[in-house]
Tab-separated table of C-alpha atoms in Angstrom:
chain	number	residue	atom	x	y	z
R	1	UNK	CA	-8.833	0.437	-24.978
R	2	UNK	CA	-5.684	1.800	-23.335
R	3	UNK	CA	-2.495	-0.240	-23.728
R	4	UNK	CA	-1.920	-0.042	-19.952
R	5	UNK	CA	-4.728	-1.066	-17.624
R	6	UNK	CA	-3.465	-0.942	-14.051
R	7	UNK	CA	-5.462	-2.157	-11.041
R	8	UNK	CA	-4.373	-1.910	-7.393
R	9	UNK	CA	-5.592	-4.135	-4.551
R	10	UNK	CA	-4.758	-3.958	-0.862
R	11	UNK	CA	-5.534	-2.163	2.402
R	12	UNK	CA	-5.127	1.425	3.661
R	13	UNK	CA	-1.550	1.576	2.341
R	14	UNK	CA	-2.834	1.147	-1.216
R	15	UNK	CA	-6.107	3.031	-0.708
R	16	UNK	CA	-3.985	6.063	0.176
R	17	UNK	CA	-4.979	6.780	3.789
R	18	UNK	CA	-2.823	9.574	5.206
R	19	UNK	CA	-2.620	11.438	1.897
R	20	UNK	CA	-5.920	13.324	2.076
R	21	UNK	CA	-6.421	16.263	-0.257
R	22	UNK	CA	-8.202	19.484	0.830
R	23	UNK	CA	-11.451	18.283	-0.756
R	24	UNK	CA	-11.373	15.122	1.379
R	25	UNK	CA	-10.335	12.826	-1.481
R	26	UNK	CA	-7.859	10.142	-0.436
R	27	UNK	CA	-5.055	10.060	-3.010
R	28	UNK	CA	-2.020	7.912	-2.114
R	29	UNK	CA	0.870	6.324	-3.948
R	30	UNK	CA	-1.205	4.212	-6.370
R	31	UNK	CA	-3.064	7.273	-7.694
R	32	UNK	CA	0.286	9.040	-8.021
R	33	UNK	CA	1.682	6.064	-9.938
R	34	UNK	CA	-1.278	6.155	-12.324
R	35	UNK	CA	-0.689	9.827	-13.083
R	36	UNK	CA	3.086	9.445	-13.189
R	37	UNK	CA	2.750	6.488	-15.565
R	38	UNK	CA	0.576	8.516	-17.924
R	39	UNK	CA	3.005	11.446	-17.785
R	40	UNK	CA	6.101	9.282	-18.350
R	41	UNK	CA	4.578	7.330	-21.232
R	42	UNK	CA	2.728	10.252	-22.790
R	43	UNK	CA	-0.334	8.014	-23.109
R	44	UNK	CA	-3.657	7.722	-21.328
R	45	UNK	CA	-3.793	4.741	-18.989
R	46	UNK	CA	-6.782	3.098	-17.359
R	47	UNK	CA	-6.627	2.756	-13.577
R	48	UNK	CA	-8.743	1.088	-10.915
R	49	UNK	CA	-8.169	0.846	-7.168
R	50	UNK	CA	-10.138	-1.735	-5.156
R	51	UNK	CA	-8.164	-1.336	-1.914
R	52	UNK	CA	-10.101	-0.946	1.339
R	53	UNK	CA	-8.587	0.217	4.619
R	54	UNK	CA	-8.461	-2.175	7.569
R	55	UNK	CA	-8.376	-5.370	5.501
R	56	UNK	CA	-6.366	-8.409	6.535
R	57	UNK	CA	-4.406	-10.106	3.771
R	58	UNK	CA	-6.778	-13.009	3.067
R	59	UNK	CA	-9.909	-10.838	2.845
R	60	UNK	CA	-7.976	-8.718	0.325
R	61	UNK	CA	-7.334	-11.821	-1.771
R	62	UNK	CA	-10.823	-13.256	-1.338
R	63	UNK	CA	-12.746	-10.029	-1.924
R	64	UNK	CA	-10.578	-7.992	-4.312
R	65	UNK	CA	-8.438	-10.296	-6.460
R	66	UNK	CA	-11.071	-11.839	-8.721
R	67	UNK	CA	-13.005	-8.566	-9.257
R	68	UNK	CA	-9.663	-6.965	-10.159
R	69	UNK	CA	-8.790	-9.708	-12.643
R	70	UNK	CA	-12.304	-9.543	-14.112
R	71	UNK	CA	-11.408	-6.032	-15.320
R	72	UNK	CA	-8.828	-7.647	-17.629
R	73	UNK	CA	-5.842	-5.569	-16.463
R	74	UNK	CA	-2.366	-5.600	-17.922
R	75	UNK	CA	-0.814	-4.884	-14.508
R	76	UNK	CA	-1.920	-5.579	-10.922
R	77	UNK	CA	-0.235	-4.272	-7.783
R	78	UNK	CA	-0.579	-6.122	-4.515
R	79	UNK	CA	0.393	-5.466	-0.926
R	80	UNK	CA	-1.055	-6.891	2.248
R	81	UNK	CA	-0.170	-8.160	5.705
R	82	UNK	CA	0.268	-4.842	7.494
R	83	UNK	CA	-2.919	-5.292	9.505
R	84	UNK	CA	-2.134	-8.963	10.139
R	85	UNK	CA	1.227	-7.908	11.557
R	86	UNK	CA	-0.546	-5.928	14.302
R	87	UNK	CA	-2.396	-9.051	15.502
R	88	UNK	CA	-0.766	-11.156	18.245
R	89	UNK	CA	-0.981	-14.549	16.492
R	90	UNK	CA	-0.116	-13.811	12.880
R	91	UNK	CA	1.180	-16.712	10.785
R	92	UNK	CA	3.884	-15.473	8.417
R	93	UNK	CA	3.492	-18.654	6.363
R	94	UNK	CA	-0.221	-17.971	5.955
R	95	UNK	CA	0.470	-14.411	4.777
R	96	UNK	CA	3.033	-15.687	2.274
R	97	UNK	CA	0.373	-18.124	1.007
R	98	UNK	CA	-1.776	-15.131	0.097
R	99	UNK	CA	1.065	-13.667	-1.960
R	100	UNK	CA	1.510	-17.054	-3.656
R	101	UNK	CA	-2.173	-17.104	-4.561
R	102	UNK	CA	-2.003	-13.640	-6.122
R	103	UNK	CA	1.068	-14.613	-8.150
R	104	UNK	CA	-0.551	-17.852	-9.354
R	105	UNK	CA	-3.720	-16.102	-10.494
R	106	UNK	CA	-1.753	-13.349	-12.241
R	107	UNK	CA	0.285	-16.005	-14.034
R	108	UNK	CA	-2.886	-17.794	-15.095
R	109	UNK	CA	-4.436	-14.602	-16.444
R	110	UNK	CA	-1.278	-13.235	-18.070
R	111	UNK	CA	-1.183	-10.171	-15.814
R	112	UNK	CA	2.095	-8.543	-14.778
R	113	UNK	CA	2.358	-8.425	-10.985
R	114	UNK	CA	3.735	-5.381	-9.176
R	115	UNK	CA	4.765	-6.565	-5.713
R	116	UNK	CA	5.077	-4.108	-2.846
R	117	UNK	CA	6.137	-4.365	0.749
R	118	UNK	CA	4.674	-1.728	3.028
R	119	UNK	CA	6.651	1.034	4.671
R	120	UNK	CA	7.900	0.483	8.233
R	121	UNK	CA	5.984	2.508	10.873
R	122	UNK	CA	7.467	0.751	13.902
R	123	UNK	CA	9.803	3.533	15.095
R	124	UNK	CA	6.807	5.749	15.905
R	125	UNK	CA	4.480	3.087	17.395
R	126	UNK	CA	3.928	1.419	20.757
R	127	UNK	CA	5.346	-2.135	20.805
R	128	UNK	CA	7.849	-1.004	18.181
R	129	UNK	CA	10.228	-3.952	18.713
R	130	UNK	CA	7.464	-6.507	18.234
R	131	UNK	CA	6.210	-4.815	15.063
R	132	UNK	CA	9.757	-4.428	13.722
R	133	UNK	CA	10.499	-8.113	14.266
R	134	UNK	CA	7.265	-9.287	12.627
R	135	UNK	CA	7.688	-6.931	9.708
R	136	UNK	CA	11.277	-8.075	9.152
R	137	UNK	CA	10.190	-11.744	9.156
R	138	UNK	CA	7.286	-11.129	6.785
R	139	UNK	CA	9.250	-8.973	4.340
R	140	UNK	CA	12.151	-11.428	4.146
R	141	UNK	CA	9.799	-14.399	3.710
R	142	UNK	CA	7.946	-12.728	0.827
R	143	UNK	CA	11.183	-11.610	-0.843
R	144	UNK	CA	12.610	-15.133	-0.569
R	145	UNK	CA	9.516	-16.616	-2.190
R	146	UNK	CA	9.814	-14.311	-5.216
R	147	UNK	CA	13.604	-14.550	-5.519
R	148	UNK	CA	13.439	-16.736	-8.636
R	149	UNK	CA	10.835	-14.581	-10.403
R	150	UNK	CA	12.674	-11.705	-12.116
R	151	UNK	CA	9.536	-11.032	-14.160
R	152	UNK	CA	7.699	-9.781	-11.053
R	153	UNK	CA	8.079	-6.017	-10.606
R	154	UNK	CA	9.325	-5.275	-7.087
R	155	UNK	CA	8.849	-2.036	-5.154
R	156	UNK	CA	9.994	-2.978	-1.653
R	157	UNK	CA	9.659	-0.343	1.039
R	158	UNK	CA	10.020	-2.040	4.437
R	159	UNK	CA	13.803	-1.682	4.655
R	160	UNK	CA	13.880	1.930	3.400
R	161	UNK	CA	15.367	3.642	6.464
R	162	UNK	CA	14.581	7.147	5.221
R	163	UNK	CA	10.918	6.278	4.680
R	164	UNK	CA	10.735	4.865	8.205
R	165	UNK	CA	11.486	8.240	9.806
R	166	UNK	CA	8.803	10.443	11.383
R	167	UNK	CA	8.615	13.183	8.673
R	168	UNK	CA	7.047	10.665	6.266
R	169	UNK	CA	4.186	9.672	8.572
R	170	UNK	CA	0.787	11.114	9.440
R	171	UNK	CA	-0.469	12.035	12.892
R	172	UNK	CA	-1.684	8.521	13.674
R	173	UNK	CA	1.906	7.238	13.089
R	174	UNK	CA	0.486	4.197	11.285
R	175	UNK	CA	-0.182	5.679	7.829
R	176	UNK	CA	2.211	7.585	5.592
R	177	UNK	CA	1.539	11.229	4.852
R	178	UNK	CA	1.697	12.793	1.366
R	179	UNK	CA	5.485	12.866	1.562
R	180	UNK	CA	5.627	9.136	2.252
R	181	UNK	CA	3.150	8.271	-0.489
R	182	UNK	CA	5.176	10.250	-3.042
R	183	UNK	CA	8.354	8.355	-2.093
R	184	UNK	CA	6.612	4.996	-2.558
R	185	UNK	CA	5.175	6.152	-5.909
R	186	UNK	CA	8.677	7.115	-7.030
R	187	UNK	CA	9.923	3.624	-6.152
R	188	UNK	CA	7.091	1.938	-8.081
R	189	UNK	CA	7.644	4.053	-11.190
R	190	UNK	CA	11.395	3.368	-11.027
R	191	UNK	CA	10.723	-0.378	-10.726
R	192	UNK	CA	8.577	-0.110	-13.860
R	193	UNK	CA	11.502	1.455	-15.730
R	194	UNK	CA	10.263	5.029	-15.679
R	195	UNK	CA	11.851	8.194	-14.338
R	196	UNK	CA	9.670	9.705	-11.595
R	197	UNK	CA	9.828	13.405	-10.775
R	198	UNK	CA	13.059	13.708	-8.764
R	199	UNK	CA	11.379	15.656	-5.968
R	200	UNK	CA	9.001	12.767	-5.216
R	201	UNK	CA	11.795	10.905	-3.454
R	202	UNK	CA	11.933	13.530	-0.718
R	203	UNK	CA	9.415	16.345	-0.806
R	204	UNK	CA	9.993	19.230	1.616
R	205	UNK	CA	8.902	18.346	5.170
R	206	UNK	CA	5.260	19.111	5.829
R	207	UNK	CA	4.336	21.853	8.314
R	208	UNK	CA	3.901	20.588	11.849
R	209	UNK	CA	0.243	20.204	12.773
R	210	UNK	CA	0.710	19.639	16.460
R	211	UNK	CA	1.323	15.877	16.579
R	212	UNK	CA	-0.634	14.218	19.367
R	213	UNK	CA	1.571	12.841	22.134
R	214	UNK	CA	1.188	10.909	25.360
R	215	UNK	CA	-2.369	10.425	26.586
R	216	UNK	CA	-3.756	12.514	23.713
R	217	UNK	CA	-2.237	10.180	21.142
R	218	UNK	CA	-3.620	7.098	22.889
R	219	UNK	CA	-7.074	8.667	23.212
R	220	UNK	CA	-7.296	9.883	19.598
R	221	UNK	CA	-5.596	7.044	17.740
R	222	UNK	CA	-4.829	3.945	19.838
R	223	UNK	CA	-8.163	3.852	21.704
R	224	UNK	CA	-10.357	3.680	18.567
R	225	UNK	CA	-8.126	0.942	17.122
R	226	UNK	CA	-8.439	-1.120	20.318
R	227	UNK	CA	-12.222	-0.667	20.365
R	228	UNK	CA	-12.476	-1.956	16.808
R	229	UNK	CA	-10.475	-5.048	17.753
R	230	UNK	CA	-12.685	-5.717	20.785
R	231	UNK	CA	-15.905	-5.310	18.809
R	232	UNK	CA	-14.720	-7.184	15.717
R	233	UNK	CA	-15.220	-4.177	13.449
R	234	UNK	CA	-12.956	-2.563	10.889
R	235	UNK	CA	-12.282	0.976	9.705
R	236	UNK	CA	-13.169	-0.301	6.239
R	237	UNK	CA	-16.609	-1.666	7.115
R	238	UNK	CA	-19.204	-0.347	4.679
R	239	UNK	CA	-16.645	1.371	2.447
R	240	UNK	CA	-16.644	0.972	-1.311
R	241	UNK	CA	-13.519	1.114	-3.511
R	242	UNK	CA	-12.699	4.617	-4.692
R	243	UNK	CA	-12.151	3.426	-8.286
R	244	UNK	CA	-14.102	0.183	-8.710
R	245	UNK	CA	-14.037	0.420	-12.509
R	246	UNK	CA	-11.631	1.890	-15.010
R	247	UNK	CA	-10.849	5.592	-14.682
R	248	UNK	CA	-8.730	7.313	-17.313
R	249	UNK	CA	-5.560	9.119	-16.266
R	250	UNK	CA	-4.282	11.338	-19.066
R	251	UNK	CA	-0.822	12.900	-19.373
R	252	UNK	CA	-0.601	16.219	-17.550
R	253	UNK	CA	-0.534	19.289	-19.718
R	254	UNK	CA	2.934	20.786	-20.054
């Protein structure tokens, strides 16, 4: 059994949406952390990722937390609330309750919690001021709740101004691209006391792929989101976790 067994739970941010490889595999910051952790430690680690895109924070807790803990991890990363923030009647207190539940269960099981706040997409989105305000409230409320817990590993991204700029985001403006996911992975590894590859903090800008604007953007990205809200469906419906059980990540060959 590996000495590090790391499981990630969450929504599209943690699943890795926006960082799609040429073969169609969704990678993302958590996969990068798993590989970076193995490389930095020189040891094989076991990694699982139960995150599913489109999930609100309480479904993440109710559907992913106990299966994740049943794997007997040493570390668990958690982020949620990004999809709640896009709803008109989100209760910040209720979202913070979800974080409290995750912390309590990790304490009970002796699992080290890695706490993340999501990156801030508001500058590129419609209703940017509303999303900015809600995200600020949520991030500050969560940080305040964990202020007296120095044992919780923190990788907080919401107030990273560089990460909030357009070159770190995919065409839908809601999910980070590969550049953004690498920056988050660098922050997580640093929070864990490891030295990430220096270039991960700011990879070269990606080639422009003709970002959709105006009516095209609304038709290709906003319209489908609105239809899912009206029909009560989710982009994650029917999806299974990409790593539901332990997968070994070995140190890269020099």
